[in-house]
Amino acid sequence: MTLTTIILTLLTLTPHLTTSYTPLSDASLRLIPSGNSDFDIHSGALLAPILIPRVPGTPGSEAAQHHFVNFFRTHLPAWEVEWHNFTSTTPATGDKQVPFRNLVFRRDPPGVKGGDVARLTLVAHYDSLYRPEGFIGAVDSAVPCAVLMHVARSVEGALRAKWEGTGGGDGLGEEVGVQVVLMDGEEAWVSWTDEDSLYGARALAETWSGEGQRGKDDGEDGVGVFSNRLESISLFVLLDLLGSGNPTVPSYFAKTHWAYEHMATAEKRLRELGLLETKEAKPFLPDLQKKSYQFTMGYVLDDHVPFLQRGVDVLHIIPTPFPPVWHTMDDDGLHLDIPTIRDWAKIVTAFVAEWLELDGLLPPLASDEKVGREHSEKDEL
Ligand SMILES: *[C@@H]1O[C@H](CO)[C@@H](O)[C@H](O)[C@H]1NC(C)=O
Ligand SMILES: [Zn+2]
């Protein structure tokens, strides 16, 4: 073992030692909802409204923003809605200032200082490619956005149960919260360069690194455990290019492989319990056994880069190779694999529920959540 390997190993192991982590019981895994018909491409409440072109500064982009904000205001009123608005020129649009809007939906324990909350940060981009005209971007990234809406909805009841009456955290310092970031301007307008790409992520990372916690968003309590919003990101989980069949998502970073292991283990357990719909020979997350010396420096350029460069821990859930429909007109609703989407919805929800320590707190499944339910009832006979 070389010195480098030893260092990587230590980095890999440290979070294990410092994070308390209770796996979900089998009973809790059976209560993870799939989203069911909400991922229908024609009528699904989460997905169908955003299967439209969503180029920044166009009506489609505004429609997507309204869809997200209305969903949280209506169904998840305890989640604070935060707009991050800015403008930029692009190489395709000349001198015109194009409006970009990142959206952040934040759920902190009640009665806790904003600066004390370490937030699991779930990220996807909602903008779509400028060209070809009419491009939808179903896997890129309407589906990941819809999956994150589902995840937020699926953990809210358990979060409420957990925080009810306790006034939130234990008052002993760092508390655990969660936020969904729907990023604008991920795509290049002409061709990918450092300046023509990641408009939203670059602006948000810059704002969050310079911005103290003191401010109207965080109450008057001021700086706590964390001195800025970047530091308070416990893990940056980025979903991208999900929704095609047979995905293979490798573990990209030795430093956060421990988190990958948690998600891959959730997938494995859900599969073993017969709770997933896809019956692939190969799991979506096959790198459970990857060793620290097997990691290379290679990774996919995406919204995590400006955060990674500032030291944020990242878990990147993106398939390699990319789905065949990537950046073609075929990246539309009809080319999606809906069982794969519902399985991602379950896997990510299980990962988040485990992170937020919601074992035993998940409410009963809705009656239309038949998949897996029938199976689990059979198991219990
Ligand atoms: C950001 O933009 C949205 C929609 O364009 C608007 O409703 C909101 O008030 C703006 N927020 C700020 C802080 O400017
Ligand atoms: Zn793209």
Coordinates of N, CA, C and O and ligand atoms in Angstrom, one line a residue, residues 62 65-66 83-85 100-101 216, ligand 1:
E62 N -40.2 29.2 -17.0 CA -41.1 29.8 -15.9 C -42.1 28.8 -15.5 O -42.5 28.7 -14.3
Q65 N -40.6 26.5 -13.1 CA -40.4 27.1 -11.8 C -41.7 27.1 -11.0 O -41.7 26.8 -9.8
H66 N -42.8 27.5 -11.7 CA -44.1 27.6 -11.0 C -44.5 26.2 -10.5 O -45.1 26.0 -9.5
W83 N -35.5 31.7 -3.6 CA -35.1 32.0 -5.0 C -33.6 32.5 -5.0 O -33.3 33.4 -4.2
H84 N -32.8 32.0 -6.0 CA -31.5 32.6 -6.2 C -31.5 33.1 -7.6 O -31.3 32.3 -8.6
N85 N -31.8 34.4 -7.8 CA -31.9 35.0 -9.1 C -30.7 35.7 -9.6 O -30.1 36.4 -8.8
F100 N -31.5 33.8 -15.0 CA -31.4 32.5 -14.4 C -32.0 32.4 -13.0 O -31.9 33.4 -12.3
R101 N -32.6 31.3 -12.6 CA -33.2 31.2 -11.3 C -32.9 29.8 -10.7 O -33.4 28.8 -11.2
K216 N -31.8 37.5 6.7 CA -33.2 37.3 6.9 C -33.6 35.9 6.8 O -34.6 35.4 7.4
Ligands
LIG1 C1 -36.8 35.9 -8.3 O1 -37.6 35.7 -9.4 C2 -38.9 35.2 -9.2 C3 -39.5 34.8 -10.5 O2 -39.0 35.4 -11.6 C4 -39.7 36.2 -8.4 O3 -41.0 35.8 -8.2 C5 -38.9 36.5 -7.1 O4 -39.6 37.5 -6.4 C6 -37.5 36.9 -7.4 N1 -36.8 37.0 -6.1 C7 -36.0 37.9 -5.8 C8 -35.4 37.8 -4.4 O5 -35.7 38.8 -6.6

